[in-house]
Amino acid sequence: MFTSFTGNTRRPRQVNLGGRKTHAFGSTGPGSGSQAALDRAQQDRAQRQRERETQKAAKTIQRVWRGHRSRSEFSGLLRRAWDAVEGPMDTLRQTQPYGSEEEALSQLQRLLRFANTRIEDDHERIRHFYRRQVETVQSLGLVANGAWPVAYFKLQAVVLRIMGRQSKESTSQGRLKEFLNLSILRFIAEQIPAEMSKNAAQYFHALAQFVSRSIPAADAAHDESLEPIFQAVMAPLKKVTGYTLNAYEAFGFGFLTLPTLGADTSSPLATRFRDSLANAINYKLLASALATALKEHGLQSRPELATVEGRLRFLGLFIYFHRYAHNFQSSEAYAVHKDFVTVVALLLNSLPTNIIEGSSDGDTAEYSINDFLKEQILSLVNQEGIGNLLAGSSQSPDSTEDEKVEEARQLANYALALLRFFPRRGDEIRMWVYIGPSSTQSGKGRKMPAIKYFWQASKRSSIFSTIMRDSRAAVDLLRPKSTQSNGVSQANSFWQAPTQELDLAAVRADEWRVILVFLELYTFVLKITDDEEFFSAGQNGFSGQVRDNSLPLNEVKDLTTFLKNLGFTLYFNASDINEPDERDTSSTGISYFNPQAAEAQQQKQVAEPSLGGVAGLTLDYVKGLVTGLVRMVYERDSRRKFLPDDHWLMTSRFDMTGFIPAVVEEEESRHRIQEEEAEDVDDEDDFDDTPQLIGTGRSQQQRRLERLQRQQRKASRRRYLQAVAPRLEILQNLPFFIPFTTRVQIFREFVTLDMTKRRGSSDPESWRLSIMQRPDAPHQFEKHTARIHRGAEFDDAFAQFYDLGEGLKEPIQITFVDQWDQAEAGIDGGGVTKEFLTSVTNTAFTPTENDIDMFIENDQHLLYPNPSAIDEIKEALRSELGLQDGSAAFRAHVAAALQRYEFLGRIIGKCMYEGILVDVNFAPFFLRKWALTGGTGSAPNETGYRPTLNDLRDLDEELYQGLHKLKTYDGNVEDFGLTFSITDTVVIDRATKKTKAVTVDLRPDGSNIPVTNQNRLVYISYIARHRLQNQPYPQTAAFLRGLSTMIQPSWLSMFNAPELQTLIGGTSSQIDVEDLRRNTLYGGTYVIGDDGLEHPTIQLFWKIMKELSDGERRAVLKFVTSTPRAPLLGFKTLNPRFSIRDAGSDQERLPSTSTCVNLLKLPMYRDEGLMKEKLLYSVFSGAGFDLS
């Protein structure tokens, strides 16, 4: 068979140029083949290279050895020559000075040429020279000039290296030598102070290391060892030269970070040494040097400040030196110094905020701080220092604009740092800045109020003017600049130097700080300012501290324009403001097997935010601050208009034609995200972070990673919601940017959407039909069915419907029964449900004689939760049932009482959900708690409810008047004998109205803290917080919990208090008869026929309605529908629709109603006068259902 196409059967010759055998089991051998030749050539080349390197290394060693031997021989010659001049070096023999300056300088230069830090004899030669040189300087009066400074400086370097080598010796002889070296260094520093100060970093670093070793090991009985250390430290700092600030800078970074000095120790040596330094140091020069260094190079340039512990010690000792200089008193003498302000602000902004006070969620701080450092840092929060913050400000006309701006920026940076670092004492800090210097310290005349000082500085900033003109410009001003310093943006700006960009970013960051401090202070002022003071600001004839700190209304208008534009951008463009590197944090794939990677990822996740270039500034903080302040000003404008009608609207930034569908779509996206978050919460409940057994580190790491991933998903979802639901964010946080009628339509759309999801349709009958198809239909219908006794509507409803929970949203079937438990005739087609809801609300809100009322009225007959209800229930449980606090039965009774509040909240929510109006009027401060629900979770403390003095007026006019007099009292308020406590009155016997007084501290140990002129504003705010928020908290929280079961809190946040009242009970505008006529249904004889004409009786009815006054029309409307107000969107939205049917032709019969279906039963009157008489008689006599 041919093996190829050549036709030749011979096997072709195999030529193997590689030298390998073709046989499968053959071997090429080590000496044959081209590859083997290449391998041998490479090995030979490598061998020759090694031989060359070995020969080169040998030559290098020989050369180094020859050089070393030559130097050693030459050094030996120099030593012998030096020793010949010096003679025997006997430490016990008195040393003699050199004969001349030239001899001393020659010996020093010769010594420096051969001195070796490894040779102990050279150490002794240096100490011997030092002793002779001291005698020489004293005898000849030598001055260190010419060649001396260089020689001395070289000697200092040698001694510092010797100290570094001797630090490892722990014997007493070694310590003695170290102290001798200290004396040498001090002597050199005294001879050349300028040169030493110029290059002091190494000097103070070595001294700091020596102090760390020496003081803990020193004997308290021999504290004389501290003196040479102290003298060596102070030597470069005593004489003022052109480089003294360099020495203070080196001292600060070397010594203020020492653990020995910053420790909370009982060692008398450490305390004495620390106090000696604090007593001798010039604290002003220290602050100036450190402020300059930190401003020019930042904290990152100093390795001593790389850790949180190092910065804590640095800050604590820096404050301690200032306090010691003023005998721990008169903090205003140094706290207003600009260098002190600069250093403290920079350090505070670099530290975690939970070190001192702990986090708000109860987590423990990651870093521990001892009592000494904690005391120093807490000393920053004092009235004298903070109140005098503006005392040194240059408010004179001679000051330049740049000086004023720079000064305002520094003060704002410090004030903002205090507010950030001490959040729990924020109100006190704001109050002290607001009050200013105390009366005993303001002898130079009152400065410009802090509010107006920072307001003027804010108005001068470019950020304020830019955002006020264009809200879109805020995106770039808010976006963190960290990614632009070395990114594309800098490359494109090739005409601008990087330093100019950094300077611009620093200026913008400072401007943001000024604006934020002003917003913080103005928020505090509005909380304690009533409407009269607010609206009288800037008017002649009015004076006082509050009015002096208030802004004229025309300036408030400018402020609201700025806040409106800024707030809109914060929510609508939140995704554009966020840093790009925050958008993808999901790379956790291999971190399970790489703990270092997991830790690195976690560190990246918690990187410090820097919104607008301000370190530590978060988007949520700015959102909360701006939102809270805008809402407060809007509430003022709602109560008493002082801004144009369309001032608050931002409809120009939206496409209003498709606004409502877009919002509904965003709500669906939000609902999906909430469901995902609920799943993560369920998973998180299973997480166990308790200490585990040894050997389970990998599983612990995995659990930590799972928690981190959940946090990342939550943050990612929130950023996603900001990106896809900007309109919803605006509606929930700044709803007044959108017209009220539009928001009402959106609310109804949300309800319809929720009904469709739950029922499949908004029609109740569709839901009933779908339930009938289910196998558990009888059980489902039974849960939604109730038998209600007349007069006990609320109790029966609570007993039968409380367990439904959110299921109360579904259609319910009501059967009213009489006193004999007989069912009333009627079929619930929706009308009986309305009658049930209105009856339940009437029963719940009607005052009782002997029971504890759930709600009570204020002077304007507006309802709010009874603040003392729970306390009275507890008192009754103790006195009548003999239950002990904390027992299971006691807790069960209290929980049952709160469940009634929760159920009442569900009933009100059910009315709003179904669009049923009820004639219930709530107090404005209570409704504000519905609206201010904390937004979407961003800064809930800021966007949540804040008690104000005006709210207190709605609650208790007498209490408001008393606090107003206290606030404006010109004398010493200590004469009133008030303390930070309040007395609550609890009724303990309903029959006799016997009460008991309960004293409650408004702050820890408040009963022993007197109210003074300086803290009375905080006292007033605490009173408002207790009466409006703390005391009724359980009842209010339970009611709102039930309300939120039926109505999403985010839906309620779209409205303010008056708007919510309109949703509950209808609009208070005049009744539109024509609108009511167009949307009325007719039954029986009154049905309109094919001719389209109304029945004559109906024509008479509408004629009479037009002639009635608005009050009479409201009475007729309440007679038929049980509420005197019309729906906001017109009578077309009234549920059920307004209806009229005939009631026979008896002319003596009165009109009657079925309010459950909004039905008027009108007899066929023929005379207009008779109809009007009968109608008004029925309306005002209270007749109704019974007459039919």
PDB file of N, CA and C in Angstrom, residues 62-121:
ATOM      1  N   GLN A  62      38.012  44.010  49.182  1.00  0.00           N
ATOM      2  CA  GLN A  62      39.396  44.429  49.427  1.00  0.00           C
ATOM      3  C   GLN A  62      39.507  45.944  49.468  1.00  0.00           C
ATOM      4  N   ARG A  63      38.801  46.601  48.513  1.00  0.00           N
ATOM      5  CA  ARG A  63      38.862  48.057  48.491  1.00  0.00           C
ATOM      6  C   ARG A  63      38.246  48.660  49.745  1.00  0.00           C
ATOM      7  N   VAL A  64      37.083  48.102  50.145  1.00  0.00           N
ATOM      8  CA  VAL A  64      36.437  48.608  51.358  1.00  0.00           C
ATOM      9  C   VAL A  64      37.307  48.355  52.580  1.00  0.00           C
ATOM     10  N   TRP A  65      37.891  47.171  52.613  1.00  0.00           N
ATOM     11  CA  TRP A  65      38.749  46.855  53.772  1.00  0.00           C
ATOM     12  C   TRP A  65      39.966  47.755  53.807  1.00  0.00           C
ATOM     13  N   ARG A  66      40.576  47.980  52.636  1.00  0.00           N
ATOM     14  CA  ARG A  66      41.737  48.867  52.613  1.00  0.00           C
ATOM     15  C   ARG A  66      41.333  50.271  53.078  1.00  0.00           C
ATOM     16  N   GLY A  67      40.142  50.711  52.576  1.00  0.00           N
ATOM     17  CA  GLY A  67      39.688  52.041  53.009  1.00  0.00           C
ATOM     18  C   GLY A  67      39.402  52.075  54.498  1.00  0.00           C
ATOM     19  N   HIS A  68      38.766  51.022  54.987  1.00  0.00           N
ATOM     20  CA  HIS A  68      38.470  50.975  56.416  1.00  0.00           C
ATOM     21  C   HIS A  68      39.750  50.934  57.231  1.00  0.00           C
ATOM     22  N   ARG A  69      40.708  50.134  56.763  1.00  0.00           N
ATOM     23  CA  ARG A  69      41.963  50.035  57.503  1.00  0.00           C
ATOM     24  C   ARG A  69      42.716  51.348  57.472  1.00  0.00           C
ATOM     25  N   SER A  70      42.663  51.988  56.307  1.00  0.00           N
ATOM     26  CA  SER A  70      43.342  53.281  56.206  1.00  0.00           C
ATOM     27  C   SER A  70      42.671  54.315  57.102  1.00  0.00           C
ATOM     28  N   ARG A  71      41.336  54.320  57.076  1.00  0.00           N
ATOM     29  CA  ARG A  71      40.635  55.272  57.933  1.00  0.00           C
ATOM     30  C   ARG A  71      40.864  54.970  59.400  1.00  0.00           C
ATOM     31  N   SER A  72      40.857  53.651  59.713  1.00  0.00           N
ATOM     32  CA  SER A  72      41.097  53.280  61.103  1.00  0.00           C
ATOM     33  C   SER A  72      42.495  53.696  61.547  1.00  0.00           C
ATOM     34  N   GLU A  73      43.487  53.475  60.670  1.00  0.00           N
ATOM     35  CA  GLU A  73      44.854  53.885  61.001  1.00  0.00           C
ATOM     36  C   GLU A  73      44.945  55.398  61.145  1.00  0.00           C
ATOM     37  N   PHE A  74      44.277  56.114  60.208  1.00  0.00           N
ATOM     38  CA  PHE A  74      44.314  57.570  60.281  1.00  0.00           C
ATOM     39  C   PHE A  74      43.562  58.062  61.518  1.00  0.00           C
ATOM     40  N   SER A  75      42.395  57.395  61.799  1.00  0.00           N
ATOM     41  CA  SER A  75      41.671  57.765  63.005  1.00  0.00           C
ATOM     42  C   SER A  75      42.496  57.482  64.242  1.00  0.00           C
ATOM     43  N   GLY A  76      43.254  56.385  64.195  1.00  0.00           N
ATOM     44  CA  GLY A  76      44.118  56.086  65.331  1.00  0.00           C
ATOM     45  C   GLY A  76      45.161  57.162  65.535  1.00  0.00           C
ATOM     46  N   LEU A  77      45.734  57.625  64.398  1.00  0.00           N
ATOM     47  CA  LEU A  77      46.700  58.715  64.506  1.00  0.00           C
ATOM     48  C   LEU A  77      46.048  59.957  65.102  1.00  0.00           C
ATOM     49  N   LEU A  78      44.799  60.254  64.631  1.00  0.00           N
ATOM     50  CA  LEU A  78      44.109  61.426  65.156  1.00  0.00           C
ATOM     51  C   LEU A  78      43.789  61.250  66.635  1.00  0.00           C
ATOM     52  N   ARG A  79      43.395  60.041  67.038  1.00  0.00           N
ATOM     53  CA  ARG A  79      43.092  59.800  68.443  1.00  0.00           C
ATOM     54  C   ARG A  79      44.335  60.010  69.308  1.00  0.00           C
ATOM     55  N   ARG A  80      45.477  59.489  68.812  1.00  0.00           N
ATOM     56  CA  ARG A  80      46.704  59.645  69.602  1.00  0.00           C
ATOM     57  C   ARG A  80      47.095  61.115  69.694  1.00  0.00           C
ATOM     58  N   ALA A  81      46.909  61.819  68.576  1.00  0.00           N
ATOM     59  CA  ALA A  81      47.220  63.247  68.617  1.00  0.00           C
ATOM     60  C   ALA A  81      46.262  63.974  69.553  1.00  0.00           C
ATOM     61  N   TRP A  82      44.978  63.586  69.497  1.00  0.00           N
ATOM     62  CA  TRP A  82      43.973  64.232  70.361  1.00  0.00           C
ATOM     63  C   TRP A  82      44.247  63.913  71.826  1.00  0.00           C
ATOM     64  N   ASP A  83      44.598  62.601  72.066  1.00  0.00           N
ATOM     65  CA  ASP A  83      44.887  62.200  73.439  1.00  0.00           C
ATOM     66  C   ASP A  83      46.134  62.879  73.971  1.00  0.00           C
ATOM     67  N   ALA A  84      47.109  63.120  73.061  1.00  0.00           N
ATOM     68  CA  ALA A  84      48.334  63.791  73.492  1.00  0.00           C
ATOM     69  C   ALA A  84      48.046  65.193  73.985  1.00  0.00           C
ATOM     70  N   VAL A  85      47.097  65.854  73.333  1.00  0.00           N
ATOM     71  CA  VAL A  85      46.748  67.217  73.768  1.00  0.00           C
ATOM     72  C   VAL A  85      45.924  67.173  75.051  1.00  0.00           C
ATOM     73  N   GLU A  86      45.021  66.222  75.137  1.00  0.00           N
ATOM     74  CA  GLU A  86      44.107  66.186  76.261  1.00  0.00           C
ATOM     75  C   GLU A  86      44.745  65.626  77.518  1.00  0.00           C
ATOM     76  N   GLY A  87      45.639  64.683  77.354  1.00  0.00           N
ATOM     77  CA  GLY A  87      46.201  64.067  78.533  1.00  0.00           C
ATOM     78  C   GLY A  87      45.286  62.985  79.060  1.00  0.00           C
ATOM     79  N   PRO A  88      45.573  62.491  80.267  1.00  0.00           N
ATOM     80  CA  PRO A  88      44.735  61.420  80.839  1.00  0.00           C
ATOM     81  C   PRO A  88      43.291  61.905  81.066  1.00  0.00           C
ATOM     82  N   MET A  89      42.332  61.052  80.683  1.00  0.00           N
ATOM     83  CA  MET A  89      40.907  61.395  80.841  1.00  0.00           C
ATOM     84  C   MET A  89      40.385  60.726  82.101  1.00  0.00           C
ATOM     85  N   ASP A  90      40.544  61.393  83.212  1.00  0.00           N
ATOM     86  CA  ASP A  90      40.114  60.891  84.499  1.00  0.00           C
ATOM     87  C   ASP A  90      38.879  61.682  84.923  1.00  0.00           C
ATOM     88  N   THR A  91      37.760  60.969  85.035  1.00  0.00           N
ATOM     89  CA  THR A  91      36.511  61.669  85.361  1.00  0.00           C
ATOM     90  C   THR A  91      36.523  62.229  86.771  1.00  0.00           C
ATOM     91  N   LEU A  92      37.434  61.681  87.623  1.00  0.00           N
ATOM     92  CA  LEU A  92      37.482  62.168  89.000  1.00  0.00           C
ATOM     93  C   LEU A  92      38.349  63.423  89.140  1.00  0.00           C
ATOM     94  N   ARG A  93      39.176  63.672  88.123  1.00  0.00           N
ATOM     95  CA  ARG A  93      40.067  64.837  88.176  1.00  0.00           C
ATOM     96  C   ARG A  93      39.370  66.066  87.607  1.00  0.00           C
ATOM     97  N   GLN A  94      39.597  67.203  88.193  1.00  0.00           N
ATOM     98  CA  GLN A  94      39.011  68.454  87.745  1.00  0.00           C
ATOM     99  C   GLN A  94      39.536  68.788  86.350  1.00  0.00           C
ATOM    100  N   THR A  95      38.611  69.040  85.433  1.00  0.00           N
ATOM    101  CA  THR A  95      39.032  69.376  84.072  1.00  0.00           C
ATOM    102  C   THR A  95      39.415  70.842  83.997  1.00  0.00           C
ATOM    103  N   GLN A  96      40.348  71.109  83.066  1.00  0.00           N
ATOM    104  CA  GLN A  96      40.844  72.459  82.874  1.00  0.00           C
ATOM    105  C   GLN A  96      40.357  72.993  81.529  1.00  0.00           C
ATOM    106  N   PRO A  97      40.080  74.273  81.437  1.00  0.00           N
ATOM    107  CA  PRO A  97      39.666  74.833  80.142  1.00  0.00           C
ATOM    108  C   PRO A  97      40.811  74.839  79.151  1.00  0.00           C
ATOM    109  N   TYR A  98      40.457  74.951  77.887  1.00  0.00           N
ATOM    110  CA  TYR A  98      41.469  75.078  76.844  1.00  0.00           C
ATOM    111  C   TYR A  98      42.139  76.434  76.959  1.00  0.00           C
ATOM    112  N   GLY A  99      43.319  76.458  76.443  1.00  0.00           N
ATOM    113  CA  GLY A  99      44.075  77.694  76.566  1.00  0.00           C
ATOM    114  C   GLY A  99      43.581  78.796  75.656  1.00  0.00           C
ATOM    115  N   SER A 100      43.021  78.410  74.508  1.00  0.00           N
ATOM    116  CA  SER A 100      42.556  79.429  73.561  1.00  0.00           C
ATOM    117  C   SER A 100      41.365  78.883  72.786  1.00  0.00           C
ATOM    118  N   GLU A 101      40.702  79.783  72.116  1.00  0.00           N
ATOM    119  CA  GLU A 101      39.569  79.385  71.294  1.00  0.00           C
ATOM    120  C   GLU A 101      40.020  78.512  70.147  1.00  0.00           C
ATOM    121  N   GLU A 102      41.234  78.852  69.573  1.00  0.00           N
ATOM    122  CA  GLU A 102      41.722  78.073  68.439  1.00  0.00           C
ATOM    123  C   GLU A 102      42.010  76.638  68.843  1.00  0.00           C
ATOM    124  N   GLU A 103      42.575  76.461  70.038  1.00  0.00           N
ATOM    125  CA  GLU A 103      42.866  75.114  70.504  1.00  0.00           C
ATOM    126  C   GLU A 103      41.578  74.322  70.702  1.00  0.00           C
ATOM    127  N   ALA A 104      40.566  74.940  71.281  1.00  0.00           N
ATOM    128  CA  ALA A 104      39.295  74.247  71.514  1.00  0.00           C
ATOM    129  C   ALA A 104      38.643  73.867  70.190  1.00  0.00           C
ATOM    130  N   LEU A 105      38.643  74.804  69.222  1.00  0.00           N
ATOM    131  CA  LEU A 105      38.010  74.499  67.934  1.00  0.00           C
ATOM    132  C   LEU A 105      38.770  73.411  67.207  1.00  0.00           C
ATOM    133  N   SER A 106      40.134  73.447  67.300  1.00  0.00           N
ATOM    134  CA  SER A 106      40.939  72.426  66.632  1.00  0.00           C
ATOM    135  C   SER A 106      40.675  71.053  67.225  1.00  0.00           C
ATOM    136  N   GLN A 107      40.584  70.982  68.538  1.00  0.00           N
ATOM    137  CA  GLN A 107      40.296  69.700  69.172  1.00  0.00           C
ATOM    138  C   GLN A 107      38.906  69.167  68.799  1.00  0.00           C
ATOM    139  N   LEU A 108      37.942  70.064  68.721  1.00  0.00           N
ATOM    140  CA  LEU A 108      36.597  69.621  68.344  1.00  0.00           C
ATOM    141  C   LEU A 108      36.569  69.109  66.912  1.00  0.00           C
ATOM    142  N   GLN A 109      37.222  69.832  66.018  1.00  0.00           N
ATOM    143  CA  GLN A 109      37.216  69.392  64.619  1.00  0.00           C
ATOM    144  C   GLN A 109      37.954  68.078  64.449  1.00  0.00           C
ATOM    145  N   ARG A 110      39.072  67.911  65.229  1.00  0.00           N
ATOM    146  CA  ARG A 110      39.805  66.651  65.167  1.00  0.00           C
ATOM    147  C   ARG A 110      38.945  65.525  65.740  1.00  0.00           C
ATOM    148  N   LEU A 111      38.224  65.807  66.815  1.00  0.00           N
ATOM    149  CA  LEU A 111      37.347  64.806  67.424  1.00  0.00           C
ATOM    150  C   LEU A 111      36.255  64.357  66.462  1.00  0.00           C
ATOM    151  N   LEU A 112      35.683  65.292  65.734  1.00  0.00           N
ATOM    152  CA  LEU A 112      34.613  64.955  64.803  1.00  0.00           C
ATOM    153  C   LEU A 112      35.121  64.114  63.640  1.00  0.00           C
ATOM    154  N   ARG A 113      36.415  64.215  63.320  1.00  0.00           N
ATOM    155  CA  ARG A 113      36.962  63.463  62.189  1.00  0.00           C
ATOM    156  C   ARG A 113      37.140  61.998  62.527  1.00  0.00           C
ATOM    157  N   PHE A 114      37.357  61.657  63.799  1.00  0.00           N
ATOM    158  CA  PHE A 114      37.593  60.244  64.113  1.00  0.00           C
ATOM    159  C   PHE A 114      36.516  59.623  64.998  1.00  0.00           C
ATOM    160  N   ALA A 115      35.611  60.417  65.539  1.00  0.00           N
ATOM    161  CA  ALA A 115      34.628  59.871  66.496  1.00  0.00           C
ATOM    162  C   ALA A 115      33.770  58.802  65.845  1.00  0.00           C
ATOM    163  N   ASN A 116      33.675  57.659  66.506  1.00  0.00           N
ATOM    164  CA  ASN A 116      32.901  56.524  66.024  1.00  0.00           C
ATOM    165  C   ASN A 116      31.885  56.142  67.108  1.00  0.00           C
ATOM    166  N   THR A 117      30.605  56.100  66.718  1.00  0.00           N
ATOM    167  CA  THR A 117      29.551  55.822  67.704  1.00  0.00           C
ATOM    168  C   THR A 117      29.613  54.404  68.229  1.00  0.00           C
ATOM    169  N   ARG A 118      30.372  53.515  67.537  1.00  0.00           N
ATOM    170  CA  ARG A 118      30.466  52.132  67.994  1.00  0.00           C
ATOM    171  C   ARG A 118      31.582  51.923  69.021  1.00  0.00           C
ATOM    172  N   ILE A 119      32.430  52.915  69.179  1.00  0.00           N
ATOM    173  CA  ILE A 119      33.580  52.780  70.076  1.00  0.00           C
ATOM    174  C   ILE A 119      33.280  53.520  71.374  1.00  0.00           C
ATOM    175  N   GLU A 120      33.300  52.774  72.468  1.00  0.00           N
ATOM    176  CA  GLU A 120      32.945  53.348  73.766  1.00  0.00           C
ATOM    177  C   GLU A 120      33.953  54.409  74.190  1.00  0.00           C
ATOM    178  N   ASP A 121      35.241  54.220  73.841  1.00  0.00           N
ATOM    179  CA  ASP A 121      36.252  55.225  74.223  1.00  0.00           C
ATOM    180  C   ASP A 121      35.968  56.561  73.565  1.00  0.00           C
TER     181      ASP A 121
END
